mmCIF file of C-alpha atoms in Angstrom:
data_model
loop_
_atom_site.group_PDB
_atom_site.id
_atom_site.type_symbol
_atom_site.label_atom_id
_atom_site.label_comp_id
_atom_site.label_asym_id
_atom_site.label_seq_id
_atom_site.Cartn_x
_atom_site.Cartn_y
_atom_site.Cartn_z
ATOM 1 C CA UNK A 272 34.977 24.405 -36.914
ATOM 2 C CA UNK A 273 34.075 20.982 -38.322
ATOM 3 C CA UNK A 274 31.784 20.345 -35.326
ATOM 4 C CA UNK A 275 29.836 23.498 -36.084
ATOM 5 C CA UNK A 276 29.402 22.328 -39.704
ATOM 6 C CA UNK A 277 27.921 18.988 -38.442
ATOM 7 C CA UNK A 278 25.433 20.779 -36.223
ATOM 8 C CA UNK A 279 24.332 22.927 -39.190
ATOM 9 C CA UNK A 280 23.514 19.733 -41.122
ATOM 10 C CA UNK A 281 21.306 18.533 -38.278
ATOM 11 C CA UNK A 282 19.468 21.831 -38.202
ATOM 12 C CA UNK A 283 18.779 21.711 -41.921
ATOM 13 C CA UNK A 284 16.975 18.338 -41.749
ATOM 14 C CA UNK A 285 13.722 18.895 -39.861
ATOM 15 C CA UNK A 286 12.064 15.952 -38.131
ATOM 16 C CA UNK A 287 9.020 14.769 -40.057
ATOM 17 C CA UNK A 288 6.572 13.998 -37.276
ATOM 18 C CA UNK A 289 3.741 13.060 -39.647
ATOM 19 C CA UNK A 290 5.901 10.402 -41.324
ATOM 20 C CA UNK A 291 6.915 8.977 -37.933
ATOM 21 C CA UNK A 292 3.262 8.691 -36.826
ATOM 22 C CA UNK A 293 2.323 7.132 -40.168
ATOM 23 C CA UNK A 294 5.050 4.479 -39.680
ATOM 24 C CA UNK A 295 3.782 3.729 -36.173
ATOM 25 C CA UNK A 296 0.165 3.392 -37.332
ATOM 26 C CA UNK A 297 1.185 1.216 -40.298
ATOM 27 C CA UNK A 298 3.077 -1.167 -38.015
ATOM 28 C CA UNK A 299 0.304 -1.386 -35.384
ATOM 29 C CA UNK A 300 -0.582 -4.988 -34.537
ATOM 30 C CA UNK A 301 2.475 -6.500 -36.172
ATOM 31 C CA UNK A 302 4.874 -8.352 -33.950
ATOM 32 C CA UNK A 303 8.498 -7.389 -34.567
ATOM 33 C CA UNK A 304 10.878 -10.134 -35.629
ATOM 34 C CA UNK A 305 12.962 -11.784 -32.915
ATOM 35 C CA UNK A 306 16.623 -10.768 -32.801
ATOM 36 C CA UNK A 307 19.106 -13.316 -34.137
ATOM 37 C CA UNK A 308 19.887 -16.110 -31.655
ATOM 38 C CA UNK A 309 16.816 -15.434 -29.491
ATOM 39 C CA UNK A 310 15.010 -18.439 -28.048
ATOM 40 C CA UNK A 311 11.239 -18.209 -28.753
ATOM 41 C CA UNK A 312 8.757 -18.206 -25.889
ATOM 42 C CA UNK A 313 7.033 -21.395 -24.799
ATOM 43 C CA UNK A 314 3.466 -21.851 -25.922
ATOM 44 C CA UNK A 315 0.751 -22.160 -23.284
ATOM 45 C CA UNK A 316 0.488 -25.896 -23.840
ATOM 46 C CA UNK A 317 4.259 -26.375 -23.317
ATOM 47 C CA UNK A 318 4.584 -24.419 -20.045
ATOM 48 C CA UNK A 319 4.248 -27.506 -17.838
ATOM 49 C CA UNK A 320 6.786 -29.552 -19.821
ATOM 50 C CA UNK A 321 10.482 -29.857 -19.020
ATOM 51 C CA UNK A 322 12.971 -27.514 -20.689
ATOM 52 C CA UNK A 323 14.291 -30.205 -23.060
ATOM 53 C CA UNK A 324 10.802 -30.992 -24.392
ATOM 54 C CA UNK A 325 9.968 -27.492 -25.682
ATOM 55 C CA UNK A 326 11.091 -24.796 -28.050
ATOM 56 C CA UNK A 327 11.847 -27.111 -30.948
ATOM 57 C CA UNK A 328 10.435 -24.616 -33.386
ATOM 58 C CA UNK A 329 11.650 -25.237 -36.925
ATOM 59 C CA UNK A 330 12.937 -22.068 -38.515
ATOM 60 C CA UNK A 331 11.145 -21.162 -41.689
ATOM 61 C CA UNK A 332 13.238 -20.762 -44.784
ATOM 62 C CA UNK A 333 11.094 -17.990 -46.173
ATOM 63 C CA UNK A 334 11.782 -14.365 -45.337
ATOM 64 C CA UNK A 335 8.187 -13.885 -44.237
ATOM 65 C CA UNK A 336 7.506 -14.812 -40.550
ATOM 66 C CA UNK A 337 4.804 -17.381 -39.829
ATOM 67 C CA UNK A 338 1.405 -15.896 -38.987
ATOM 68 C CA UNK A 339 0.002 -16.891 -35.579
ATOM 69 C CA UNK A 340 -3.348 -18.674 -35.328
ATOM 70 C CA UNK A 341 -4.695 -16.114 -32.873
ATOM 71 C CA UNK A 342 -4.416 -12.361 -33.216
ATOM 72 C CA UNK A 343 -1.511 -10.749 -31.398
ATOM 73 C CA UNK A 344 -1.850 -8.342 -28.526
ATOM 74 C CA UNK A 345 -3.883 -10.472 -26.119
ATOM 75 C CA UNK A 346 -2.530 -11.682 -22.795
ATOM 76 C CA UNK A 347 -3.095 -14.740 -20.664
ATOM 77 C CA UNK A 348 -5.071 -13.897 -17.531
ATOM 78 C CA UNK A 349 -5.019 -17.339 -15.912
ATOM 79 C CA UNK A 350 -2.331 -19.712 -14.781
ATOM 80 C CA UNK A 351 -1.809 -22.950 -16.739
ATOM 81 C CA UNK A 352 -3.973 -25.750 -15.432
ATOM 82 C CA UNK A 353 -6.332 -23.477 -13.531
ATOM 83 C CA UNK A 354 -8.860 -22.899 -16.268
ATOM 84 C CA UNK A 355 -10.339 -19.704 -17.531
ATOM 85 C CA UNK A 356 -11.617 -18.457 -14.180
ATOM 86 C CA UNK A 357 -9.422 -16.487 -11.837
ATOM 87 C CA UNK A 358 -9.440 -16.076 -8.056
ATOM 88 C CA UNK A 359 -11.976 -13.259 -8.273
ATOM 89 C CA UNK A 360 -14.456 -15.575 -10.029
ATOM 90 C CA UNK A 361 -14.719 -17.783 -6.910
ATOM 91 C CA UNK A 362 -17.931 -17.431 -4.949
ATOM 92 C CA UNK A 363 -18.518 -18.790 -1.448
ATOM 93 C CA UNK A 364 -21.559 -20.992 -1.049
ATOM 94 C CA UNK A 365 -24.340 -19.522 1.046
ATOM 95 C CA UNK A 366 -24.527 -21.086 4.529
ATOM 96 C CA UNK A 367 -27.563 -23.265 5.263
ATOM 97 C CA UNK A 368 -29.225 -24.095 8.556
ATOM 98 C CA UNK A 369 -28.323 -27.748 7.997
ATOM 99 C CA UNK A 370 -24.578 -26.935 7.967
ATOM 100 C CA UNK A 371 -24.426 -26.587 11.773
ATOM 101 C CA UNK A 372 -24.569 -29.618 14.013
ATOM 102 C CA UNK A 373 -24.474 -30.030 17.800
ATOM 103 C CA UNK A 374 -20.710 -29.444 18.000
ATOM 104 C CA UNK A 375 -20.904 -26.027 16.333
ATOM 105 C CA UNK A 376 -21.541 -23.156 18.679
ATOM 106 C CA UNK A 377 -22.837 -20.802 16.034
ATOM 107 C CA UNK A 378 -21.877 -17.227 15.360
ATOM 108 C CA UNK A 379 -19.988 -15.401 18.126
ATOM 109 C CA UNK A 380 -21.440 -12.085 19.237
ATOM 110 C CA UNK A 381 -19.146 -10.213 21.633
ATOM 111 C CA UNK A 382 -20.721 -8.748 24.764
ATOM 112 C CA UNK A 383 -21.315 -5.024 25.066
ATOM 113 C CA UNK A 384 -18.194 -3.335 26.483
ATOM 114 C CA UNK A 385 -18.517 -1.710 29.885
ATOM 115 C CA UNK A 386 -18.917 2.076 29.913
ATOM 116 C CA UNK A 387 -15.852 4.218 30.414
ATOM 117 C CA UNK A 388 -15.317 5.387 33.970
ATOM 118 C CA UNK A 389 -16.264 8.966 34.740
ATOM 119 C CA UNK A 390 -13.266 11.244 35.209
ATOM 120 C CA UNK A 391 -13.142 13.492 38.244
ATOM 121 C CA UNK A 392 -12.417 17.233 38.070
ATOM 122 C CA UNK A 393 -8.708 16.794 38.866
ATOM 123 C CA UNK A 394 -8.173 14.413 35.932
ATOM 124 C CA UNK A 395 -10.122 16.708 33.586
ATOM 125 C CA UNK A 396 -7.966 19.723 34.513
ATOM 126 C CA UNK A 397 -4.806 17.614 34.205
ATOM 127 C CA UNK A 398 -5.762 16.573 30.642
ATOM 128 C CA UNK A 399 -6.663 20.199 29.875
ATOM 129 C CA UNK A 400 -3.149 21.220 30.905
ATOM 130 C CA UNK A 401 -1.425 18.389 28.999
ATOM 131 C CA UNK A 402 -3.305 19.099 25.769
ATOM 132 C CA UNK A 403 -4.160 22.775 26.183
ATOM 133 C CA UNK A 404 -0.647 24.001 27.021
ATOM 134 C CA UNK A 405 1.005 22.946 23.737
ATOM 135 C CA UNK A 406 -2.093 23.947 21.724
ATOM 136 C CA UNK A 407 -2.064 27.427 23.270
ATOM 137 C CA UNK A 408 1.653 27.790 22.502
ATOM 138 C CA UNK A 409 1.074 26.672 18.895
ATOM 139 C CA UNK A 410 -1.740 29.211 18.491
ATOM 140 C CA UNK A 411 0.485 31.938 19.946
ATOM 141 C CA UNK A 412 3.270 31.122 17.474
ATOM 142 C CA UNK A 413 0.914 30.947 14.475
ATOM 143 C CA UNK A 414 -0.819 34.237 15.365
ATOM 144 C CA UNK A 415 2.546 35.858 16.210
ATOM 145 C CA UNK A 416 1.556 36.883 19.726
ATOM 146 C CA UNK A 417 4.231 38.275 22.006
ATOM 147 C CA UNK A 418 5.472 35.433 24.200
ATOM 148 C CA UNK A 419 5.151 37.200 27.531
ATOM 149 C CA UNK A 420 6.215 35.601 30.797
ATOM 150 C CA UNK A 421 2.662 34.757 31.845
ATOM 151 C CA UNK A 422 1.783 33.146 28.474
ATOM 152 C CA UNK A 423 4.954 31.036 28.523
ATOM 153 C CA UNK A 424 4.346 30.058 32.160
ATOM 154 C CA UNK A 425 0.758 29.113 31.384
ATOM 155 C CA UNK A 426 1.736 26.935 28.386
ATOM 156 C CA UNK A 427 4.769 25.159 29.856
ATOM 157 C CA UNK A 428 3.496 25.087 33.425
ATOM 158 C CA UNK A 429 0.105 23.745 32.347
ATOM 159 C CA UNK A 430 1.726 20.929 30.386
ATOM 160 C CA UNK A 431 4.214 19.965 33.128
ATOM 161 C CA UNK A 432 1.639 20.277 35.926
ATOM 162 C CA UNK A 433 -0.975 18.214 34.077
ATOM 163 C CA UNK A 434 1.580 15.550 33.163
ATOM 164 C CA UNK A 435 2.848 15.297 36.740
ATOM 165 C CA UNK A 436 -0.725 15.062 38.055
ATOM 166 C CA UNK A 437 -1.643 12.259 35.646
ATOM 167 C CA UNK A 438 1.521 10.288 36.462
ATOM 168 C CA UNK A 439 1.029 10.705 40.213
ATOM 169 C CA UNK A 440 -2.578 9.475 40.003
ATOM 170 C CA UNK A 441 -1.755 6.333 38.005
ATOM 171 C CA UNK A 442 -2.743 3.095 39.648
ATOM 172 C CA UNK A 443 -0.115 0.476 40.367
ATOM 173 C CA UNK A 444 -0.190 -3.011 38.891
ATOM 174 C CA UNK A 445 -0.193 -4.635 42.316
ATOM 175 C CA UNK A 446 -3.449 -6.504 42.734
ATOM 176 C CA UNK A 447 -2.566 -7.494 46.281
ATOM 177 C CA UNK A 448 -1.979 -4.639 48.695
ATOM 178 C CA UNK A 449 -0.500 -7.099 51.171
ATOM 179 C CA UNK A 450 3.139 -7.026 52.225
ATOM 180 C CA UNK A 451 5.100 -8.203 49.126
ATOM 181 C CA UNK A 452 8.079 -9.270 51.264
ATOM 182 C CA UNK A 453 6.484 -12.404 52.705
ATOM 183 C CA UNK A 454 7.560 -14.674 49.846
ATOM 184 C CA UNK A 455 5.509 -17.456 48.357
ATOM 185 C CA UNK A 456 2.175 -18.103 49.979
ATOM 186 C CA UNK A 457 0.806 -21.629 49.878
#
């Protein structure tokens, strides 16, 4: 019963959203105080120094925190020692004709690739069976056709027949058609 009384108290106190937003806006731009015992961050100038040489910040005796020289909220976009420019500020110098000497071969332009060999009618029908069989079966399933014996035979038989034809017509890797059992030839 006491738990129900506590929940009634929570219901009676509505959340004041306007006051919460006003507190957020009033505190905008102010840096919260560090928790007790926290070690302050290194300044940009002290980042390259050893650990013992930094963070000797005297604690102020006043209740008011020290104001920074620069406004808060900015971030460092460059690494220490690099400067203000980043890697995207780098520009490559334009090449000149004087840059190349006799040892440079210049810009490489690959030769035009040879045309693809023409496929004969047997290879075309074999690829039609390998690709067309599964596609026809997928269309039959999507359109909810009755899977009759001739449709199933056409799909599966076309795939298996085309695959077997393509494998049987593959060329071997043997460059020499001579008898491979002769051993090393000098």
